[in-house]
CSV table of C-alpha atoms and ligand atoms in Angstrom, one decimal:
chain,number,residue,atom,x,y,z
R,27,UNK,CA,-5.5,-2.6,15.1
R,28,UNK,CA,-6.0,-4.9,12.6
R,29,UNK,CA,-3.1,-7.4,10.9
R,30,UNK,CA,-2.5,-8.6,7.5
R,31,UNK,CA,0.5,-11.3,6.7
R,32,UNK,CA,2.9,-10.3,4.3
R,33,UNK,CA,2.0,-13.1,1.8
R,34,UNK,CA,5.6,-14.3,1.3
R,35,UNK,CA,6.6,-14.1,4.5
R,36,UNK,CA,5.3,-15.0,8.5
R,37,UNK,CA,5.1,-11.0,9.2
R,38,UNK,CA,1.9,-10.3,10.6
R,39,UNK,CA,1.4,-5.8,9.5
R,40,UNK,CA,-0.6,-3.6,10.8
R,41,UNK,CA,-2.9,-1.8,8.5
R,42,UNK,CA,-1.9,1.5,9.5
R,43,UNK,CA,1.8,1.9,9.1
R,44,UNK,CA,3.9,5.2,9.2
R,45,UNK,CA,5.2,7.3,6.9
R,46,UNK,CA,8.5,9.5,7.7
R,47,UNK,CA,8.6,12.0,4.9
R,48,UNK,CA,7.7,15.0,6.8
R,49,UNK,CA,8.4,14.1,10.6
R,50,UNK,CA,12.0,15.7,10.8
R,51,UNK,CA,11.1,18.9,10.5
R,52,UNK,CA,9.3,18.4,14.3
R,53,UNK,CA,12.7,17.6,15.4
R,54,UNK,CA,14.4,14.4,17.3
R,55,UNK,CA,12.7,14.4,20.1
R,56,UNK,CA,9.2,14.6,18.7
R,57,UNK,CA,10.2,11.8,16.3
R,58,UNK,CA,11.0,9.4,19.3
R,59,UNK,CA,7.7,10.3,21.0
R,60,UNK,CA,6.0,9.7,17.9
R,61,UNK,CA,7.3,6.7,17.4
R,62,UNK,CA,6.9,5.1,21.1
R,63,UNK,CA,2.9,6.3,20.5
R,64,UNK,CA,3.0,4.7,17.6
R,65,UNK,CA,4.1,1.0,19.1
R,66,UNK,CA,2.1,1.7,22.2
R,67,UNK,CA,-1.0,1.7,20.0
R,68,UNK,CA,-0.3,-1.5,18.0
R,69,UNK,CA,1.6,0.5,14.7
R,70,UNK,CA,4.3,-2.0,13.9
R,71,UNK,CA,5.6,-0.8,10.5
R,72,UNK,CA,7.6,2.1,9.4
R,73,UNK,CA,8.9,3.7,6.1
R,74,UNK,CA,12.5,5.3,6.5
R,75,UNK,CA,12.0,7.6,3.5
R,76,UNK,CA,11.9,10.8,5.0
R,77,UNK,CA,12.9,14.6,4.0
R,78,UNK,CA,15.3,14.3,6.6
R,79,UNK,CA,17.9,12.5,8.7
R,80,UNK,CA,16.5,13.1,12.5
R,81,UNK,CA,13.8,10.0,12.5
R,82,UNK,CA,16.7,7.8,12.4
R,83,UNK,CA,18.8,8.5,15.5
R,84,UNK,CA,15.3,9.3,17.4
R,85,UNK,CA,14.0,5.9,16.3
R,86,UNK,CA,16.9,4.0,17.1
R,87,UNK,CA,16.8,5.4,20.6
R,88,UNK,CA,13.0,4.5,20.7
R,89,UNK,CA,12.8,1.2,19.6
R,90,UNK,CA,15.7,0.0,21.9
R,91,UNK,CA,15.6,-3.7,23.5
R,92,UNK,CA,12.1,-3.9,21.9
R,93,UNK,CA,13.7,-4.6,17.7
R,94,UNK,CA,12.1,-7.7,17.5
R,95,UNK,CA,8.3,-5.9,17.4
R,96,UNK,CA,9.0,-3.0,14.5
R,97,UNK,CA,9.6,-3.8,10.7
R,98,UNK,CA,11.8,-1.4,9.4
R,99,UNK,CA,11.5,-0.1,5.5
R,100,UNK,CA,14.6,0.8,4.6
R,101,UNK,CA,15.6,2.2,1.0
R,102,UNK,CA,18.3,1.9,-1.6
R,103,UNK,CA,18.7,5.3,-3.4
R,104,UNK,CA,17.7,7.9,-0.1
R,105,UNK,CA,20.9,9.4,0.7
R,106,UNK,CA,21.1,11.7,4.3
R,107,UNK,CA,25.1,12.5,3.7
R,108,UNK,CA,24.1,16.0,3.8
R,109,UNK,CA,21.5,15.7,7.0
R,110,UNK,CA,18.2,16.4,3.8
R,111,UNK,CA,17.1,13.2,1.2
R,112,UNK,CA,18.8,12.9,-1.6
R,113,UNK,CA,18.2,10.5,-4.5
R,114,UNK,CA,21.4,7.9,-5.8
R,115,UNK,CA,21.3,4.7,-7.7
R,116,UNK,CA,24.9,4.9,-6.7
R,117,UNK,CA,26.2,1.7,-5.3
R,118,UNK,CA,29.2,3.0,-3.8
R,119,UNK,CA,26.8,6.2,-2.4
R,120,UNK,CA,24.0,3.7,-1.8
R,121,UNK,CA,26.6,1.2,0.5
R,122,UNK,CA,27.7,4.2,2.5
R,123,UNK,CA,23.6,5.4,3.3
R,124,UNK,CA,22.7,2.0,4.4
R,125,UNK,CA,25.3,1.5,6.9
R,126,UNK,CA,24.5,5.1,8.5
R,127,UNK,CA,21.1,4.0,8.5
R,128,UNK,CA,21.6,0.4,10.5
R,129,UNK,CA,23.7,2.2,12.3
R,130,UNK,CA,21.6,5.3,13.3
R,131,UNK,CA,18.7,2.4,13.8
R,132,UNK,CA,21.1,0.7,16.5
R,133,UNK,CA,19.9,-2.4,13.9
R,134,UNK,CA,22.2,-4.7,11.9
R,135,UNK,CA,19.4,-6.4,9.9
R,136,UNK,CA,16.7,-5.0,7.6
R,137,UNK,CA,13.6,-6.2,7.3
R,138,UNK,CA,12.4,-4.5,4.7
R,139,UNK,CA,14.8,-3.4,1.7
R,140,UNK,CA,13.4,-1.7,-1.5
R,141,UNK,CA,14.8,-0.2,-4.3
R,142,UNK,CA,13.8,3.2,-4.2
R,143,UNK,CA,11.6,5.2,-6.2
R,144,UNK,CA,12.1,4.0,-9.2
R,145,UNK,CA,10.1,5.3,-12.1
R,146,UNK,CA,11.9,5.3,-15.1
R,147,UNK,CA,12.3,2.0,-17.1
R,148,UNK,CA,16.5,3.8,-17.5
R,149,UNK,CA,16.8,3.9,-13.8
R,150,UNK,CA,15.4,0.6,-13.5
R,151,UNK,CA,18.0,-0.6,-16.2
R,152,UNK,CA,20.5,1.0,-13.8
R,153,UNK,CA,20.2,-0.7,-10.8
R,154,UNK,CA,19.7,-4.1,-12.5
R,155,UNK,CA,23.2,-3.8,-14.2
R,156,UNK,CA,25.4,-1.5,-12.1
R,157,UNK,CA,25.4,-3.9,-8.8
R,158,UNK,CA,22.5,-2.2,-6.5
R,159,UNK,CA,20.3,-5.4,-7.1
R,160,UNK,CA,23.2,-7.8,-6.8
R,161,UNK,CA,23.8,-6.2,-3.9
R,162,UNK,CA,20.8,-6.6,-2.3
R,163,UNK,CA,20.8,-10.3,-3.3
R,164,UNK,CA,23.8,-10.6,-1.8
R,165,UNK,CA,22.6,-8.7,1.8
R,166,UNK,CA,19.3,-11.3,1.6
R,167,UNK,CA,21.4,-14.0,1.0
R,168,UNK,CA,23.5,-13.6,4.1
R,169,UNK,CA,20.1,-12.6,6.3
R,170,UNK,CA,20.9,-9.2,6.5
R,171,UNK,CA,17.7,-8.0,4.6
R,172,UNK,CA,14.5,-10.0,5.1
R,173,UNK,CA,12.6,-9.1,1.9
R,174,UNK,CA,13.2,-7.4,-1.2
R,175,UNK,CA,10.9,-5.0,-2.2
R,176,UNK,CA,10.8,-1.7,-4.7
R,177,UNK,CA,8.7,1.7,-4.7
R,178,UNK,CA,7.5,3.4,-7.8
R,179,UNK,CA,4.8,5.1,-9.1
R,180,UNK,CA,4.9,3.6,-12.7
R,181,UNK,CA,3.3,0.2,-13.1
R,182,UNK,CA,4.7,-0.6,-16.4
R,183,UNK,CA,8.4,-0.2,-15.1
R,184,UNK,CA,6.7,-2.4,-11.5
R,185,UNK,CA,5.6,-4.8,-14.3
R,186,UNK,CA,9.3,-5.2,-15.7
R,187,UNK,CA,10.3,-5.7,-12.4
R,188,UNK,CA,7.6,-8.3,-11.0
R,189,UNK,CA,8.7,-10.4,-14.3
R,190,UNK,CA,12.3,-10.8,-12.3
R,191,UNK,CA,10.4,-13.0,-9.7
R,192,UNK,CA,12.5,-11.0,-7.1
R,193,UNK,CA,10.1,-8.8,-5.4
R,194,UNK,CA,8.1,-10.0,-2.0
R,195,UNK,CA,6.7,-6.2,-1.4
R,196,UNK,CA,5.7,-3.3,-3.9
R,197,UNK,CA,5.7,0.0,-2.4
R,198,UNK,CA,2.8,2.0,-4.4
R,199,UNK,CA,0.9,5.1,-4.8
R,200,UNK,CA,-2.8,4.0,-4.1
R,201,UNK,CA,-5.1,7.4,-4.2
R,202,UNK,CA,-9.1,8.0,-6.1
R,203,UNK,CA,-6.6,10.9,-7.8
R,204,UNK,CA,-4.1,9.2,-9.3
R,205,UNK,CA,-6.8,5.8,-10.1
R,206,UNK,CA,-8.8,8.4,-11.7
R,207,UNK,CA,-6.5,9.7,-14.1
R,208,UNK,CA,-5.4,13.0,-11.6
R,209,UNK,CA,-1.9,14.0,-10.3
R,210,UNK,CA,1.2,14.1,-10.9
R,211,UNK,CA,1.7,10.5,-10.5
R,212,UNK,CA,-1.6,9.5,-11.4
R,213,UNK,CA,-0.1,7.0,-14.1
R,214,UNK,CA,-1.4,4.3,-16.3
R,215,UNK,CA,-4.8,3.8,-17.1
R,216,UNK,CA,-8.0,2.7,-14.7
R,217,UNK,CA,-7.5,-0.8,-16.0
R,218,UNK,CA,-3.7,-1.1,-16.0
R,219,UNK,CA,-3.8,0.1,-12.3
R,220,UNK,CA,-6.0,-2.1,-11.3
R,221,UNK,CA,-4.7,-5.2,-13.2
R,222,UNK,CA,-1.8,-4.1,-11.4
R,223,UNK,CA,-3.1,-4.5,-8.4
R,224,UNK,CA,-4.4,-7.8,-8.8
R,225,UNK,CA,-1.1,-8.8,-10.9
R,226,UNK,CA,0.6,-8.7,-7.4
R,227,UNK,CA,-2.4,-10.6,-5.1
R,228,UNK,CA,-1.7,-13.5,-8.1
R,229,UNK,CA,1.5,-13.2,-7.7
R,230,UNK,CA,1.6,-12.6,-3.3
R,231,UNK,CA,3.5,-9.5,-3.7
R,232,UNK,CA,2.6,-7.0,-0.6
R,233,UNK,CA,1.6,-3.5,-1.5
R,234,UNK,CA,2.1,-0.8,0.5
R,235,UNK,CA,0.6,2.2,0.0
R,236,UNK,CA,2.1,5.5,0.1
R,237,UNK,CA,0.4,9.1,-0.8
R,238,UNK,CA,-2.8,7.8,-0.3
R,239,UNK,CA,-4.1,11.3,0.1
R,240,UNK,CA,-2.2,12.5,-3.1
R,241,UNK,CA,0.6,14.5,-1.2
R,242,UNK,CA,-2.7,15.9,0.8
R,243,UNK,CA,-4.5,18.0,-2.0
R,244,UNK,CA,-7.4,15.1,-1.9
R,245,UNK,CA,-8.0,16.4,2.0
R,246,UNK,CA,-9.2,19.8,0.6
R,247,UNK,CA,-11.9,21.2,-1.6
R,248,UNK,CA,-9.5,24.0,-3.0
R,249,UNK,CA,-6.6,21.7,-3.9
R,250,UNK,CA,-8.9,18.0,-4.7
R,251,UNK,CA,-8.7,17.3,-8.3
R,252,UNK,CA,-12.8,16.4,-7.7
R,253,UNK,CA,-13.0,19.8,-6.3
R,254,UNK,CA,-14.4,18.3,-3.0
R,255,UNK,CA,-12.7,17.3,-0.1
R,256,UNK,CA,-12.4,13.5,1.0
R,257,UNK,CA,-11.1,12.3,4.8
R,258,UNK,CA,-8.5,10.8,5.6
R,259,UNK,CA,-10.3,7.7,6.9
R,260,UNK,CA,-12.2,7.5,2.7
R,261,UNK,CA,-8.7,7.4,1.6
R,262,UNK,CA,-7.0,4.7,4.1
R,263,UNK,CA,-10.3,2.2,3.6
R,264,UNK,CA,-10.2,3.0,-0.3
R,265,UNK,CA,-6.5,1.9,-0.4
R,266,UNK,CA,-7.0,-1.2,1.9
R,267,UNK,CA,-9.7,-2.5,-0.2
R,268,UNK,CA,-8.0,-2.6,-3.2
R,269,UNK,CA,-6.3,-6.1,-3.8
R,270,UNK,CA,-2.9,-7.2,-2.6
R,271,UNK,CA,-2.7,-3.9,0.2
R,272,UNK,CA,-1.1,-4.7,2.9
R,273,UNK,CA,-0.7,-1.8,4.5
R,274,UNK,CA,-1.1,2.1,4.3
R,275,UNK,CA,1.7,4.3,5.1
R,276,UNK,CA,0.3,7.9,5.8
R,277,UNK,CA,2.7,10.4,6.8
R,278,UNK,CA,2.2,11.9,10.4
R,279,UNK,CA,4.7,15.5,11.2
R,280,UNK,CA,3.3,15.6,15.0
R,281,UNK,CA,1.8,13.2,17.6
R,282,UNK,CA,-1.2,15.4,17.1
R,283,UNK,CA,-1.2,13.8,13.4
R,284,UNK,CA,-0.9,10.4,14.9
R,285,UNK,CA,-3.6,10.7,16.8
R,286,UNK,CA,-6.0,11.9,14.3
R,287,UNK,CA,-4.8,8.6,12.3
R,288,UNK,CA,-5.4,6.0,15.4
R,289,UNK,CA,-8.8,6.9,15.0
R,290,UNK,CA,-9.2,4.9,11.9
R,291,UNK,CA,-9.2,2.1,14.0
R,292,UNK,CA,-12.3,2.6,15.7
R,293,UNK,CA,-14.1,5.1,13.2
R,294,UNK,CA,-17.4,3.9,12.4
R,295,UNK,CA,-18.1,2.4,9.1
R,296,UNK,CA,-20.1,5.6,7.8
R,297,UNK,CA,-17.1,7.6,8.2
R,298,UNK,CA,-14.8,5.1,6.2
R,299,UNK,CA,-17.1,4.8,3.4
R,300,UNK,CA,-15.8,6.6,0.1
R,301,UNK,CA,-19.0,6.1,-1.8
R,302,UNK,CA,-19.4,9.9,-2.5
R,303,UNK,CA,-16.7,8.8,-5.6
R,304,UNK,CA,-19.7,7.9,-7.4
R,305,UNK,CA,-20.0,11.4,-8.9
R,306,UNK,CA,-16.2,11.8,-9.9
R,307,UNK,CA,-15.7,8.4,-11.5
R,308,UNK,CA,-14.8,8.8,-15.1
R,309,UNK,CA,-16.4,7.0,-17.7
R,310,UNK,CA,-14.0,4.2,-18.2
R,311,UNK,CA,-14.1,3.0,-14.3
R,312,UNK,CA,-18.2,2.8,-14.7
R,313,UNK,CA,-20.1,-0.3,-13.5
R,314,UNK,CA,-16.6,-1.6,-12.6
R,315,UNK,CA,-17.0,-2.8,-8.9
R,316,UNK,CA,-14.7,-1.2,-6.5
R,317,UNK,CA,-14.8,-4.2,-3.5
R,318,UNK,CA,-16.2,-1.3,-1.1
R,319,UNK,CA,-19.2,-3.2,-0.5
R,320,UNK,CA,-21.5,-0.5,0.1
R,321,UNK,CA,-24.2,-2.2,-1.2
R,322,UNK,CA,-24.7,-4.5,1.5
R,323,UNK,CA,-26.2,-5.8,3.4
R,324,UNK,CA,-27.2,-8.2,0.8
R,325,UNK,CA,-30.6,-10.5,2.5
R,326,UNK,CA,-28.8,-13.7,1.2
R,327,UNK,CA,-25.9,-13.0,3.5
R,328,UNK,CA,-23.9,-12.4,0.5
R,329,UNK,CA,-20.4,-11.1,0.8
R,330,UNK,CA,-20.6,-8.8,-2.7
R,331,UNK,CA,-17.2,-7.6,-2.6
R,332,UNK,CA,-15.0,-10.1,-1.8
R,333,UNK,CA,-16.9,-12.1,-4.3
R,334,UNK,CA,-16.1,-9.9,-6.9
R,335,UNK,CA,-12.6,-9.6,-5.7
R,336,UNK,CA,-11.9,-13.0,-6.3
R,337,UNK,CA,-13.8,-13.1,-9.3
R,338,UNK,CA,-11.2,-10.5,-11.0
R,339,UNK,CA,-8.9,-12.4,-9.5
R,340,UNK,CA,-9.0,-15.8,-10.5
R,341,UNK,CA,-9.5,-14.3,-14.3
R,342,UNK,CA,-6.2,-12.6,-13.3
R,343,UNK,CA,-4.9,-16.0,-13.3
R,344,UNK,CA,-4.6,-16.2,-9.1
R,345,UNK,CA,-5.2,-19.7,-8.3
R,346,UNK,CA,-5.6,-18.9,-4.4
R,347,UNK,CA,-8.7,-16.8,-5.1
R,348,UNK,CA,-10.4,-19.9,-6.5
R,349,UNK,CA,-10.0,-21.9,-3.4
R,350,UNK,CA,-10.7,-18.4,-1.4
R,351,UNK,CA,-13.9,-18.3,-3.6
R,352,UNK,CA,-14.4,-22.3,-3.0
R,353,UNK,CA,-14.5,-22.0,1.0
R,354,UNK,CA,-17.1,-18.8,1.4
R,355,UNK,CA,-20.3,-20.0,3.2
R,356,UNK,CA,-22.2,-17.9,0.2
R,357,UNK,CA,-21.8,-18.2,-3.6
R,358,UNK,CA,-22.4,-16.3,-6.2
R,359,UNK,CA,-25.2,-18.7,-7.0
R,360,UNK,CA,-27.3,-18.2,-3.6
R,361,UNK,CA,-27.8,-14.8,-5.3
R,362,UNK,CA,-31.7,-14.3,-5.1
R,363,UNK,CA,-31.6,-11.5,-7.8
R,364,UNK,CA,-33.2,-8.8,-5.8
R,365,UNK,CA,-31.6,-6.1,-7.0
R,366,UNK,CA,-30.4,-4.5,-3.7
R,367,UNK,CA,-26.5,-4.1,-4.4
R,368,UNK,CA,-27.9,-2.7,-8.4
R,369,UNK,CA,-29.8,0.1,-6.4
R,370,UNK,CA,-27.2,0.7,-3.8
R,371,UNK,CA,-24.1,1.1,-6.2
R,372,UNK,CA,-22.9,4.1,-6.2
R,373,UNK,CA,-20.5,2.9,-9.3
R,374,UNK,CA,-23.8,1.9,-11.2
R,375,UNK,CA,-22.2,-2.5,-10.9
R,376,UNK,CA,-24.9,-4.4,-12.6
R,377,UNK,CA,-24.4,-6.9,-9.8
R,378,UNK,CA,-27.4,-9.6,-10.6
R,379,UNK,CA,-26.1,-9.8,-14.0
R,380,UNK,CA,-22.3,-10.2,-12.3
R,381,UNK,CA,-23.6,-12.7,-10.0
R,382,UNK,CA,-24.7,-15.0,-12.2
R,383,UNK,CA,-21.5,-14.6,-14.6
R,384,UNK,CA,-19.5,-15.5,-11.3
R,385,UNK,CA,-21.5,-18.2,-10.7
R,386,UNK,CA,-21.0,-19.6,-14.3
R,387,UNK,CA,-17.5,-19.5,-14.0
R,388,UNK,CA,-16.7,-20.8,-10.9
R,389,UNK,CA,-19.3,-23.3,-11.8
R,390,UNK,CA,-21.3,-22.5,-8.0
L,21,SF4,S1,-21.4,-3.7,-6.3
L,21,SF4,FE1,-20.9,-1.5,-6.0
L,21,SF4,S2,-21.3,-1.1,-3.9
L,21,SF4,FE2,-21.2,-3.3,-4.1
L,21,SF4,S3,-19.0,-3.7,-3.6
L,21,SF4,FE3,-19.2,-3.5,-5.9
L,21,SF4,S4,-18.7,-1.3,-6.2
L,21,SF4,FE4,-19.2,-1.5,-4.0
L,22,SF4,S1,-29.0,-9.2,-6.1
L,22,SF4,FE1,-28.0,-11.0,-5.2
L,22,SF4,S2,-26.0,-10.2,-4.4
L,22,SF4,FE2,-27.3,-8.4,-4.8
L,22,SF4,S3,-28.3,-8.0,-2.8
L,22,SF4,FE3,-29.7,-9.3,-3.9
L,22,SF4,S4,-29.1,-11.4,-3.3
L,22,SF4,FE4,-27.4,-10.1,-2.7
């Protein structure tokens, strides 16, 4: 399993997280098995979202005398009073959830708290002025939450919020679908997404991902906007490659689903590689590079997408990428020109001409 650090914070996340939004419906004791695989092999992160109440008790019964090795998400607005998910910005309704939660999680701390799913710039109003927020300020402040964070599927109502300075995590959907302009939540243009994305590695705000398979219609030809079918695996590497991902939260019902996810892990690089987008990108995200680098290898020893990575993210005004840029063994400017990444784009990247812009503005 691999690890990336929360960038405002010492957590050390696994790349494959779990989702709970459909696991209660496999009952208690399914959810507790799931979730001691889930440990066993390395998973250390875990969305409490879910459709229903029974992940809690399992998982507080699963991760007992072993707290200190699973980061909980836990979210203001998802209400179980009625056993199903229900949706407040209540604060009195709100108080009441999160103490059944901590309590069902045998937990008094959180280490993960995020205003939930919040997609209107109204609801965000809300919360901001009828105490949810101050609230959550006030929980951080006395150590009970670890990090503030927020899910949504809007990025100009993410953008309102990242101007607050508050946020250490964003909780996103990351898919080709919604990128590409399809889906229900498939919002904001190619370029706003992305700027999005890069708005939060400048500014060290974790993503997480959730839907990356689009709520499952990208896993088959009948339901995939593209009208072909993409893995599992294409999704997970195309949202871990997109800048500021921390981790990807895919939703798992059985341990049968679990399984099938571990094998990311190992999966050989051929069956992670989501080039085949080539023929659904629309016009407006052509000759943009994607970071999936499967151009290389590149005979100068080039690392093509990370280059261009920090590239867009230095313009994006990210000092770290500069000194990232500043400490790779190979520039921009050992570019050769041969022309190998330009003939193996599948997103048609003049990548000479790239090169040499990169090298002129880092000045290397
Ligand atoms: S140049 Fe093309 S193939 Fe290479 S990393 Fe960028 S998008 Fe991927
Ligand atoms: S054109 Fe430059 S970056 Fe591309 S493969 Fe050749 S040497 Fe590498």
């Amino acid at each position: 399993m691999e690890y990336r650090r929360l960038p405002k914070g010492n957590e050390n996340i696994s790349v494959l997280g779990l989702g709970t939004s459909s696991m209660g419906a496999s009952g208690e004791k399914e959810c507790q098995e799931i979730m001691s695989m889930a440990l066993e092999n390395g998973i250390n992160y875990f969305d409490m979202a879910s459709a229903d109440a029974e992940p809690f008790p399992a998982f507080g019964r699963a991760v007992e005398g072993m707290r200190d090795r699973v980061y909980f998400q836990i979210h203001f607005g998802a209400d179980y009073k009625t056993g199903k998910y229900g949706w407040t910005t209540r604060l009195d309704q709100i108080k009441r959830s999160v103490d059944w939660q901590l309590r069902s999680l045998k937990t008094d701390y959180i280490d993960f708290g995020f205003i939930h799913c919040i997609d209107e710039e109204g609801d965000l109003q809300k919360v901001m002025e009828n105490g949810v927020l101050d609230y959550m300020k006030e929980l951080k402040k006395d150590g009970v939450i670890r990090h503030i964070g927020m899910s949504s599927h809007t990025p100009s109502v993410v953008y309102k919020m990242l101007d607050t300075g508050l946020l250490d995590m964003l909780m996103f959907s990351i898919n080709p679908a919604y990128d590409y302009r399809h889906g229900e939540y498939a919002i904001g243009s190619v370029d706003e997404r992305m700027a999005l994305y890069r708005r939060c590695e400048a500014e060290q705000v974790g993503i997480f991902v959730m839907k990356a398979f689009s709520a499952g219609q990208l896993l088959n030809a009948k339901t995939s906007p593209f009208r072909r079918a993409l893995t599992e695996y294409q999704c997970i590497q195309y949202a871990l490659d997109k800048p500021g991902v921390v981790t990807v939260l895919p939703g798992v019902r059985t341990r049968e689903d679990l399984k099938r996810i571990l094998g990311f892990v190992d999966a050989p690089a051929e069956e992670k590689d989501y080039s085949v987008l080539e023929t659904f990108t629309p016009q407006e995200a052509e000759g943009i590079c994607v970071y999936c680098n499967h151009c290389q290898p590149c005979p100068a020893g080039l690392d093509v997408g990370l280059i261009n990575k920090y590239y867009d993210l230095a313009k994006a005004g990210d000092k770290l990428a500069v000194d990232h840029y500043r400490n790779l063994e190979k520039k921009a400017s050992d570019c050769i020109g041969c022309g190998h990444c330009d003939s193996r784009c599948p997103f048609h990247v003049d990548q000479t001409g790239r090169m040499k812009e990169i090298a002129e503005y880092f000045g290397i």
